[in-house]
PDB file of C-alpha atoms and ligand atoms in Angstrom:
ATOM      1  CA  UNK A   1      93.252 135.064  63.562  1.00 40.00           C
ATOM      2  CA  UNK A   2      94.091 131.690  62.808  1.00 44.00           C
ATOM      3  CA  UNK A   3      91.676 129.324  61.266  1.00 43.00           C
ATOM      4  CA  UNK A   4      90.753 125.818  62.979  1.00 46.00           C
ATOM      5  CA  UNK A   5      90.920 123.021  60.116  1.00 44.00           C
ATOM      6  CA  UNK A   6      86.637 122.756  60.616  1.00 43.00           C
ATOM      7  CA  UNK A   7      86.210 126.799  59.705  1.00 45.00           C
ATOM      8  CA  UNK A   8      88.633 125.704  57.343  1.00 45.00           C
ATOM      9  CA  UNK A   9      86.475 123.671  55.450  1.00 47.00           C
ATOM     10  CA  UNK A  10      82.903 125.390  55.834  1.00 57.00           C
ATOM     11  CA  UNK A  11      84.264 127.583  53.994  1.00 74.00           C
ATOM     12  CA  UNK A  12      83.512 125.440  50.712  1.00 94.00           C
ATOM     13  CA  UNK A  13      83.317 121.932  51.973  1.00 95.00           C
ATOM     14  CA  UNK A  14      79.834 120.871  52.888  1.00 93.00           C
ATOM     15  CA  UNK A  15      78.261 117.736  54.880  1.00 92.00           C
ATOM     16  CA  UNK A  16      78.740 115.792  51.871  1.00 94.00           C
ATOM     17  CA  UNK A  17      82.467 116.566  50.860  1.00 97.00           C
ATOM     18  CA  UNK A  18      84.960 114.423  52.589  1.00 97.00           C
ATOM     19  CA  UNK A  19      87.580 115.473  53.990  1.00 97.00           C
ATOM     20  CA  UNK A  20      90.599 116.588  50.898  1.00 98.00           C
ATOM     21  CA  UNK A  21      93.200 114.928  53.092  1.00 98.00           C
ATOM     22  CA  UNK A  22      93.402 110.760  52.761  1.00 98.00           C
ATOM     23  CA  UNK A  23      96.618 109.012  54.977  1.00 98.00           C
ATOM     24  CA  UNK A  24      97.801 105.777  54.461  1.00 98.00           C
ATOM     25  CA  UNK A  25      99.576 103.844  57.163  1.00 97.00           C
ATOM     26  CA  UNK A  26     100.673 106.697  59.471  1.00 96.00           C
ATOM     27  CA  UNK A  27     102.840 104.687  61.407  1.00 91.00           C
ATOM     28  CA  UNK A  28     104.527 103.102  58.848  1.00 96.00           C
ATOM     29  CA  UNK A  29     108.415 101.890  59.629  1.00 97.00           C
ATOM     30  CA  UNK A  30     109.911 102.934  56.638  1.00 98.00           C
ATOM     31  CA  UNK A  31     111.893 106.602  55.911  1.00 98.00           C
ATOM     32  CA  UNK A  32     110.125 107.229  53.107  1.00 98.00           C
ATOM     33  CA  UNK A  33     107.094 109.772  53.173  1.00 98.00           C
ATOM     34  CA  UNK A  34     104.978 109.228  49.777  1.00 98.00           C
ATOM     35  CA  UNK A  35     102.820 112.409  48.990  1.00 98.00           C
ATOM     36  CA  UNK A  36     100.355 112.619  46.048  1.00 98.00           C
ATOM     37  CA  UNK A  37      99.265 115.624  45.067  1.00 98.00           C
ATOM     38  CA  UNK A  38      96.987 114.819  42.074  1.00 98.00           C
ATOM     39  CA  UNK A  39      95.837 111.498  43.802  1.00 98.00           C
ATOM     40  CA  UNK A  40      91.465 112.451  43.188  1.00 98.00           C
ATOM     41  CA  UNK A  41      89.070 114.133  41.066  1.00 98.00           C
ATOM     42  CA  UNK A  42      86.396 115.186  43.360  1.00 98.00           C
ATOM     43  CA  UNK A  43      84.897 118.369  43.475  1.00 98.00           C
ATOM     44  CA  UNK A  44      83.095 119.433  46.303  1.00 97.00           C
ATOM     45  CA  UNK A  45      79.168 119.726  45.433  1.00 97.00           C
ATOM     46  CA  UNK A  46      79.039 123.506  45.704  1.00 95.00           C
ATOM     47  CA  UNK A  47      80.813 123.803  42.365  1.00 97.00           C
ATOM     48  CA  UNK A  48      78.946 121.461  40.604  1.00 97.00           C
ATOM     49  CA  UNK A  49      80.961 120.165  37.143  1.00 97.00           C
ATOM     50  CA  UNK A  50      82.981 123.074  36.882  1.00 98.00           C
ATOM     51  CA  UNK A  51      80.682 123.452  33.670  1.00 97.00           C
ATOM     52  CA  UNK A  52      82.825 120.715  31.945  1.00 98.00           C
ATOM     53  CA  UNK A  53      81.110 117.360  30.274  1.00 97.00           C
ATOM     54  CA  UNK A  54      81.980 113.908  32.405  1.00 97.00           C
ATOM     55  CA  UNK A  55      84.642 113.782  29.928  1.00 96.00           C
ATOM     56  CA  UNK A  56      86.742 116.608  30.641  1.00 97.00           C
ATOM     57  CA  UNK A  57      86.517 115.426  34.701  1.00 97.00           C
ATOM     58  CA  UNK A  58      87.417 111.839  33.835  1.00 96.00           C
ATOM     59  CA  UNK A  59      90.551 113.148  32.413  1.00 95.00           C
ATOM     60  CA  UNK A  60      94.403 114.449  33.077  1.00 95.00           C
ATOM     61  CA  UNK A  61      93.253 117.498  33.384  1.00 96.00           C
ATOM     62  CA  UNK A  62      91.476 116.673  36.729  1.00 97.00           C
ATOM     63  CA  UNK A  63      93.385 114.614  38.482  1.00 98.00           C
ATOM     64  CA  UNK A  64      96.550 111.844  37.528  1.00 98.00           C
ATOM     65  CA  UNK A  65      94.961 108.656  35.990  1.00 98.00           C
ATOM     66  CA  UNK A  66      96.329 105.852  37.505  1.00 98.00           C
ATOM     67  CA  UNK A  67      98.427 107.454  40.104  1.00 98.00           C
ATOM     68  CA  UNK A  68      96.340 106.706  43.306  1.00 98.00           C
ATOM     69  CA  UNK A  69      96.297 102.861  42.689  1.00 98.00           C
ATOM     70  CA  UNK A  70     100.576 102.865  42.860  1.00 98.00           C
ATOM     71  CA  UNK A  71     100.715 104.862  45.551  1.00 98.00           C
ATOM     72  CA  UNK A  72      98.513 102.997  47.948  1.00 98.00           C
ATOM     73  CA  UNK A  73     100.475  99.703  47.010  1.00 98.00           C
ATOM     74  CA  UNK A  74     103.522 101.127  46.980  1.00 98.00           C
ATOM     75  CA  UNK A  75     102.635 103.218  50.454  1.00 98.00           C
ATOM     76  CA  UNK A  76     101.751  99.480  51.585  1.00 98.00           C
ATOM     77  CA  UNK A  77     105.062  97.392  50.322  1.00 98.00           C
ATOM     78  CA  UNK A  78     107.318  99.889  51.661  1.00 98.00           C
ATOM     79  CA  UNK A  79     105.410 100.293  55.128  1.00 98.00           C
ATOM     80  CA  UNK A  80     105.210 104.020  54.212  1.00 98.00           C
ATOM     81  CA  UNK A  81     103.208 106.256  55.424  1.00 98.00           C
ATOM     82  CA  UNK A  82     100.739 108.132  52.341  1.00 98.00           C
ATOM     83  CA  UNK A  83      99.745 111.650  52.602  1.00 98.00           C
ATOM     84  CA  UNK A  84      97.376 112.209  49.119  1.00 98.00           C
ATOM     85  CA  UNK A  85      94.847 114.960  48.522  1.00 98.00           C
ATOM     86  CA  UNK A  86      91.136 113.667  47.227  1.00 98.00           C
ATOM     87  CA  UNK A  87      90.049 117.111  45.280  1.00 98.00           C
ATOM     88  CA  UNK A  88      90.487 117.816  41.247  1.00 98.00           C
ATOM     89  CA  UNK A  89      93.381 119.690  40.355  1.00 98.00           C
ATOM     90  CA  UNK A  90      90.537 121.614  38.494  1.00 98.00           C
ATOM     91  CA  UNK A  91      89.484 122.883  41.908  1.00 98.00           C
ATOM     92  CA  UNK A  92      93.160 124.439  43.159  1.00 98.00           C
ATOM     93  CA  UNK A  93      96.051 122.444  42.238  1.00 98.00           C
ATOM     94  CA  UNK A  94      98.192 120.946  45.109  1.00 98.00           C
ATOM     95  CA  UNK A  95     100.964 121.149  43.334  1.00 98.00           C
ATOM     96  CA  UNK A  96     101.387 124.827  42.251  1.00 98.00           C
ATOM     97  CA  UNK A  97     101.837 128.182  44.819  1.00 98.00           C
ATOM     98  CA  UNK A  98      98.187 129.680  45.143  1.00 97.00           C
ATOM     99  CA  UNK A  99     100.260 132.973  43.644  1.00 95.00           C
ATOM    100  CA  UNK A 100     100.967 131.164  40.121  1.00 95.00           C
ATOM    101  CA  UNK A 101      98.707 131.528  37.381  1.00 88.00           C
ATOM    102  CA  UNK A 102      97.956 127.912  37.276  1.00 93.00           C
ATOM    103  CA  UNK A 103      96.558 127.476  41.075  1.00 98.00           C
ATOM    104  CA  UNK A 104      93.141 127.420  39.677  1.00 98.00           C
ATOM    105  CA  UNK A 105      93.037 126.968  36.104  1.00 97.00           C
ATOM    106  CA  UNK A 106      90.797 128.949  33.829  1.00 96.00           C
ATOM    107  CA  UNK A 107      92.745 126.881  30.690  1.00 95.00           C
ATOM    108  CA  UNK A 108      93.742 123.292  31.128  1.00 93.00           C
ATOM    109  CA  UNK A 109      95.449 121.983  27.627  1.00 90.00           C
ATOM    110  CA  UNK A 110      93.380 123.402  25.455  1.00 91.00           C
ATOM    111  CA  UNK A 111      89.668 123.178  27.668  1.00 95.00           C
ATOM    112  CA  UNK A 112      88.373 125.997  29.132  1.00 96.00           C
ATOM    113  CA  UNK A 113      87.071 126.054  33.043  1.00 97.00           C
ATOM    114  CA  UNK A 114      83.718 127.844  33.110  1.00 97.00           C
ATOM    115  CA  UNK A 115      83.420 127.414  36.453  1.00 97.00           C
ATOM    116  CA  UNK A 116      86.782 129.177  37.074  1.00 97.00           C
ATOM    117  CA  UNK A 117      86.049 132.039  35.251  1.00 96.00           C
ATOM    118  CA  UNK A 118      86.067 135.723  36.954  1.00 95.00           C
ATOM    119  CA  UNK A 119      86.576 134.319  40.569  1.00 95.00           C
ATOM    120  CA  UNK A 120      86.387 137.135  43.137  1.00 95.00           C
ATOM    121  CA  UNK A 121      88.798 136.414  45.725  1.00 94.00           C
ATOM    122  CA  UNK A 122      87.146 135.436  48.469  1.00 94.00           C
ATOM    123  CA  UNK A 123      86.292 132.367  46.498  1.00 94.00           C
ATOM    124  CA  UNK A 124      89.865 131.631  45.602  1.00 96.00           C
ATOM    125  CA  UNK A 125      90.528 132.105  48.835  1.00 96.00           C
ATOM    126  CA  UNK A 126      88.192 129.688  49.979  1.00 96.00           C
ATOM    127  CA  UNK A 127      89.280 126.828  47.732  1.00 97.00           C
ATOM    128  CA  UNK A 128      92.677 127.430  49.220  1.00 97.00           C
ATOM    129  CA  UNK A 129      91.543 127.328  52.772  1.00 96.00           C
ATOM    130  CA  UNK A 130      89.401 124.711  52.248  1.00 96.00           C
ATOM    131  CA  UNK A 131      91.642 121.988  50.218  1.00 98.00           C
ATOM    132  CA  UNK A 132      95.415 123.587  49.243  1.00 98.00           C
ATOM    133  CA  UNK A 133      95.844 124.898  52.844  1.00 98.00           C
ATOM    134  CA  UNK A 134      94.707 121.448  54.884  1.00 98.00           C
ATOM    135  CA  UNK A 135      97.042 119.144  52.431  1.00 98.00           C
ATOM    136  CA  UNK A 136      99.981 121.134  52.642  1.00 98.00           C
ATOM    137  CA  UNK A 137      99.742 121.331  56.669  1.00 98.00           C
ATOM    138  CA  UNK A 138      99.070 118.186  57.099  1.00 98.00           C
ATOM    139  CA  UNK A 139     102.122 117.253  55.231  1.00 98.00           C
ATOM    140  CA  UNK A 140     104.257 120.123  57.652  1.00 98.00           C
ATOM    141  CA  UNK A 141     103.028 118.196  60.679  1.00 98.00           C
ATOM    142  CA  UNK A 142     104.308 114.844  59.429  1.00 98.00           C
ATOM    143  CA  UNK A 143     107.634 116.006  58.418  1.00 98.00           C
ATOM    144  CA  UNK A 144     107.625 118.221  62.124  1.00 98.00           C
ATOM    145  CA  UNK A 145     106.835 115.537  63.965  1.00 98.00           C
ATOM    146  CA  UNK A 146     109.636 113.195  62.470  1.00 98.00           C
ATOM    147  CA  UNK A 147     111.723 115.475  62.636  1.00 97.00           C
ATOM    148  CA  UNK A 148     111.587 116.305  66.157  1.00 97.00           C
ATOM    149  CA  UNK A 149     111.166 112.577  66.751  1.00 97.00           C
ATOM    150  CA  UNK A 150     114.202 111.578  64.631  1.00 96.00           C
ATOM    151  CA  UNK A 151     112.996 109.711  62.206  1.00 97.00           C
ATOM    152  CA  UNK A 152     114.872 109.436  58.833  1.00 97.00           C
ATOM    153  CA  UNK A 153     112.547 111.234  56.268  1.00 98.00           C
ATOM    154  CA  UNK A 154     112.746 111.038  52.560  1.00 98.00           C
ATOM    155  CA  UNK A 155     110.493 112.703  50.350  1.00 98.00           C
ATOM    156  CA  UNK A 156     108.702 111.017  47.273  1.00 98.00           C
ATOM    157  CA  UNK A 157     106.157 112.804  45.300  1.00 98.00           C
ATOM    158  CA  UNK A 158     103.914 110.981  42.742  1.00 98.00           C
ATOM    159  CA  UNK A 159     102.553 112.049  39.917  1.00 98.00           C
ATOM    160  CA  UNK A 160     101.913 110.726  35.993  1.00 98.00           C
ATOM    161  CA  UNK A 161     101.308 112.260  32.840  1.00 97.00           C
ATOM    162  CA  UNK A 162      99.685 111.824  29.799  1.00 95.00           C
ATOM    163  CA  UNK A 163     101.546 110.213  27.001  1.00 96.00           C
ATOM    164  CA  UNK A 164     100.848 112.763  24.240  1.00 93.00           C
ATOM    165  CA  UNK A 165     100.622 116.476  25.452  1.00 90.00           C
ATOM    166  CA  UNK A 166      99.121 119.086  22.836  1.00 87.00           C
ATOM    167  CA  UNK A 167      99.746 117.097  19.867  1.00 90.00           C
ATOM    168  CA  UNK A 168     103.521 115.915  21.202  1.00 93.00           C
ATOM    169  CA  UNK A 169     103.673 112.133  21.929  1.00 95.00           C
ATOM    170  CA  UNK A 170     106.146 111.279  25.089  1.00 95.00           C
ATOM    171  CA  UNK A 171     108.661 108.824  24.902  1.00 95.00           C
ATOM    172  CA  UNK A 172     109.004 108.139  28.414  1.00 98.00           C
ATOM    173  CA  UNK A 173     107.500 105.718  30.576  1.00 98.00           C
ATOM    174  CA  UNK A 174     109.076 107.017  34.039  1.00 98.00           C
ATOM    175  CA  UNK A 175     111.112 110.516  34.575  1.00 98.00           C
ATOM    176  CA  UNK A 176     112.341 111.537  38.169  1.00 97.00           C
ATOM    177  CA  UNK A 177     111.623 115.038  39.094  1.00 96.00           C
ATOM    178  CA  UNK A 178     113.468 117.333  41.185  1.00 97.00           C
ATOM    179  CA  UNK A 179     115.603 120.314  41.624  1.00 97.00           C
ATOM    180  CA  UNK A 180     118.116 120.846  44.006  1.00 97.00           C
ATOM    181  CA  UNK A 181     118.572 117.044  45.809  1.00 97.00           C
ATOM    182  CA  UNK A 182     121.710 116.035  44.851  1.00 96.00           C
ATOM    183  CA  UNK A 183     121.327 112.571  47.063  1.00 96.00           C
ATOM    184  CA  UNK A 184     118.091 110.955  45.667  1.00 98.00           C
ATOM    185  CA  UNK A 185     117.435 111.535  42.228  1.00 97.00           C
ATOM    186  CA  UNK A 186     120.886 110.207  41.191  1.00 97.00           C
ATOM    187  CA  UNK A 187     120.564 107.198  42.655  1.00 97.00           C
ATOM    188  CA  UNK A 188     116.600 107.099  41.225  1.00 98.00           C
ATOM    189  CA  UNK A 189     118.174 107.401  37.893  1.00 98.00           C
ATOM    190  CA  UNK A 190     120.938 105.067  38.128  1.00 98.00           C
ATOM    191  CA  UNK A 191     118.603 102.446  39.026  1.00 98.00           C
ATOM    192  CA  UNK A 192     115.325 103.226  36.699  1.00 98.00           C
ATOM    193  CA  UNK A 193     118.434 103.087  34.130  1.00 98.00           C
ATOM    194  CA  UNK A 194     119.260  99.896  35.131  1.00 97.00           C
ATOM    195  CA  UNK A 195     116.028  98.720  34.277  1.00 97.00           C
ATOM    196  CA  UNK A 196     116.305  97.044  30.572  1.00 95.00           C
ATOM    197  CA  UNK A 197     112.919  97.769  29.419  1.00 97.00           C
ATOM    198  CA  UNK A 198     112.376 101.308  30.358  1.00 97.00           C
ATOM    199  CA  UNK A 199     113.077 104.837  28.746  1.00 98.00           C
ATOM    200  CA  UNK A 200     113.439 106.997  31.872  1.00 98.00           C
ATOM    201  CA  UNK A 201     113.407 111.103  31.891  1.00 97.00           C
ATOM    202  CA  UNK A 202     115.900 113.134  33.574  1.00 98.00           C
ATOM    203  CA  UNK A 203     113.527 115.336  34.536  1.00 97.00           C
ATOM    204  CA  UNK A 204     111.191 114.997  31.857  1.00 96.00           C
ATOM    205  CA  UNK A 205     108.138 115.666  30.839  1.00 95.00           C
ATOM    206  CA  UNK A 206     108.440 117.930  33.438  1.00 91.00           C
ATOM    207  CA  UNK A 207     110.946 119.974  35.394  1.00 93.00           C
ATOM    208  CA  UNK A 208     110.732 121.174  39.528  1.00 96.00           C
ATOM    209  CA  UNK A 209     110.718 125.172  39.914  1.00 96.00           C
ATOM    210  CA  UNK A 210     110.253 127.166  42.350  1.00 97.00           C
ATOM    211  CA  UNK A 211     107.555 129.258  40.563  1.00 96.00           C
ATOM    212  CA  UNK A 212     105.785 125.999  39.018  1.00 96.00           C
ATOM    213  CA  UNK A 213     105.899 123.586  42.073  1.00 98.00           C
ATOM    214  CA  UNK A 214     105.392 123.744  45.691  1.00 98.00           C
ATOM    215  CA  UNK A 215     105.281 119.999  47.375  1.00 98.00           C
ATOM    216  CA  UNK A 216     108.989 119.731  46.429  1.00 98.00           C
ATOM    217  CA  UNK A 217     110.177 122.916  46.809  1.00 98.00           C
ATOM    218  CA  UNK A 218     108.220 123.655  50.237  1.00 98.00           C
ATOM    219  CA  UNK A 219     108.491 120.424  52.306  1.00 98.00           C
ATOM    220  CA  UNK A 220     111.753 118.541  50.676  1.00 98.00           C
ATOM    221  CA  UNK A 221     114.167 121.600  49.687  1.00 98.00           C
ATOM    222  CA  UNK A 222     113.003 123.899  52.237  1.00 98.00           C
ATOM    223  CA  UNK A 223     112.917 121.171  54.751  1.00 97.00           C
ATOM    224  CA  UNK A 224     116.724 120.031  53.762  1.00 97.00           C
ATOM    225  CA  UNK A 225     114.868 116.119  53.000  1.00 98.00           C
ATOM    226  CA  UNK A 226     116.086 114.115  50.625  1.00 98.00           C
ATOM    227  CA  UNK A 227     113.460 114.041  47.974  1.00 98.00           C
ATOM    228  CA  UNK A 228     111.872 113.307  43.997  1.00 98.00           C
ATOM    229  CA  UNK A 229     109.267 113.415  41.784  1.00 98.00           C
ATOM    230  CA  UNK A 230     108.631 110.764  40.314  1.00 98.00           C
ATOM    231  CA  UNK A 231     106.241 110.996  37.166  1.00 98.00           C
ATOM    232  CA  UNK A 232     105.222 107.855  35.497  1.00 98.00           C
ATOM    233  CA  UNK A 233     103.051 108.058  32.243  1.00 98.00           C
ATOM    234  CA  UNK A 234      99.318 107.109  32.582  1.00 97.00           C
ATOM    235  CA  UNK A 235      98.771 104.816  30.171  1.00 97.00           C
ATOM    236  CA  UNK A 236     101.350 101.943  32.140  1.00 98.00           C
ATOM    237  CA  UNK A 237      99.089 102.583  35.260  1.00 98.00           C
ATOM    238  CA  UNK A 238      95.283 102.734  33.867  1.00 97.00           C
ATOM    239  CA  UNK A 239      94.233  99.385  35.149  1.00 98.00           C
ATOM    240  CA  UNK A 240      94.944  97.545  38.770  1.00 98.00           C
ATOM    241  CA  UNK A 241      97.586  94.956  36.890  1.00 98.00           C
ATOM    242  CA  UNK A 242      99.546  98.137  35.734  1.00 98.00           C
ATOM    243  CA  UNK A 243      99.292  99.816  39.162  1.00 98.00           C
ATOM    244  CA  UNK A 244     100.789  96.549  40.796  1.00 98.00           C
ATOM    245  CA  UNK A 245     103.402  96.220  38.596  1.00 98.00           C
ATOM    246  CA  UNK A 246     104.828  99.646  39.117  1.00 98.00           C
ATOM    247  CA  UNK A 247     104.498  99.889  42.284  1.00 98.00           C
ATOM    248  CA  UNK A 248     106.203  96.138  42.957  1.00 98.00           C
ATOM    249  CA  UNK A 249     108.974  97.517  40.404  1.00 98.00           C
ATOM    250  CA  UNK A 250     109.303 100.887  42.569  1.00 98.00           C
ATOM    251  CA  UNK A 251     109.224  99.677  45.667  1.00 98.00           C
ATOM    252  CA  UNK A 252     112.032  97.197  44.855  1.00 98.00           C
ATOM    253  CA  UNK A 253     114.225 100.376  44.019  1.00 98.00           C
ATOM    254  CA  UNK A 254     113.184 102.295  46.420  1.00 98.00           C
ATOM    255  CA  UNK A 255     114.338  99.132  49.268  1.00 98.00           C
ATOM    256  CA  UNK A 256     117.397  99.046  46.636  1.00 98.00           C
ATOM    257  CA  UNK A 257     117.973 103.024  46.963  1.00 98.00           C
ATOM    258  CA  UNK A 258     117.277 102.532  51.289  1.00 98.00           C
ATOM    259  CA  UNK A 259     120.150  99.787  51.210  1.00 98.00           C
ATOM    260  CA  UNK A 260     122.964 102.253  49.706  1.00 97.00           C
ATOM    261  CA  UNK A 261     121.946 105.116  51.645  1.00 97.00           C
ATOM    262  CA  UNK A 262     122.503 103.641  54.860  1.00 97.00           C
ATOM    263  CA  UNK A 263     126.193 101.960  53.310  1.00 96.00           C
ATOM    264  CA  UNK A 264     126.225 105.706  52.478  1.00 94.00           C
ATOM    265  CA  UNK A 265     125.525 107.175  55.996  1.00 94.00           C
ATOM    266  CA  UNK A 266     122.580 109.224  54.911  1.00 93.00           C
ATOM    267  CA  UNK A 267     120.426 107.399  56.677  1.00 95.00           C
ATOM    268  CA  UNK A 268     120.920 105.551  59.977  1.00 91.00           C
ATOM    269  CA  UNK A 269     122.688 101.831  59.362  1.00 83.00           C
TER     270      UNK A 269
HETATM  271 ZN1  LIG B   1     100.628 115.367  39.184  1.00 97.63          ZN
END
């Protein structure tokens, strides 16, 4: 039987928890569709800390520092529509299929999850229902319903990371993040390269899998969209000066990146 989105969240989600989906101008003109999987760092009240110290939760490990602040002004420059998920990556991660051993963390870095120790199933099952499974179709019916509507859809998935990783510092203050696009992240790069003052990663830190990642994989490969990651390292984006400036710097590349695709034909002139 299927499940209606409010059995969906009883499951976990109480009268207090809000809702794991947020949406940013759902209407919005433009053909890019911004997704953020690591956007919050709630955790619903049943699950209390997780057993961790406010310091753990205030960290990467819960959530991407910085990230939620770009994508709202960028979501707003562009006139494109936001699809971001509220809930700690401590919780169930967005970005990971519920089968890989990273869905729910017991190890993050090097901190152990107490409260994600020896979870019977029907609890991991219930933090999917009630946050991974909403996200994810909520994203579907956006990409369905501009689809079938014919609206020009490009994927962009944000994300940052934390300049030094067990022990190894990061040189990069943007990579691009993708796997089998062969439209988008060229032209990504071209331009991010073009920029004098930044090191940019060719997919790096991190790389798109199909055993590691879902948002790419799932709704831009799958989907045949046009689509990145885009990962830009925390410590640029921390405060609301940082967040503006990256997101005025992206979405001038990404109106720069719109402009050749449609010389291009990939998108509508
Ligand atoms: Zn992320």
């Amino acid at each position: 039987m299927a499940l209606d989105s409010a059995s969906d969240t009883s499951l976990l989600l109480g009268r207090e928890d809000v809702p794991p989906v947020l949406e940013e101008n759902a209407g919005g003109s433009s053909p890019y569709l911004v997704t953020c999987d690591h956007y919050g760092r709630l955790i619903p009240k049943a699950l209390g800390d997780l057993g961790l110290p406010e310091s753990e939760l205030t960290r990467h490990i819960a959530w991407d520092i910085g990230i939620a602040g770009v994508a709202e002004r960028l979501s707003k420059q562009l006139d494109a529509h936001l699809v971001a998920q509220r809930y700690s990556r401590l919780v169930i991660d967005c970005n990971r299929p519920p089968v890989a051993p990273g869905s729910i963390p017991r190890i993050s870095e090097a901190t152990t999850i107490p409260g994600n120790e020896g979870l019977a199933r029907e609890t991991v099952e219930a933090r999917r229902e009630a946050i991974f499974d909403p996200y994810h179709r909520r994203i579907q019916e956006v990409i369905d319903a501009r689809l079938r509507e014919g609206i020009p859809t490009i994927l962009v998935s944000l994300h940052s990371f934390t300049p030094v990783y067990a022990g190894i510092a990061r040189p990069w203050h943007i990579g691009t993040l993708y796997q089998r696009d062969t439209r988008l992240p060229p032209l990504l790069l071209k331009l991010l390269r073009g920029e004098a003052d930044l090191v940019v990663g060719d997919n790096e830190p991190y790389a798109v899998s199909d055993e590691t990642d879902y948002t790419i994989p799932v709704h831009g490969e799958a989907r045949g969209l046009m689509n990145s990651g885009i990962e830009i390292r925390q410590d640029l984006i921390a405060d609301q000066a940082g967040q503006q400036q990256w997101a005025d710097r992206l979405a001038r590349v990404f109106r720069e990146i719109e402009a050749t695709l449609r010389a291009q034909r990939l998108l509508p002139a």
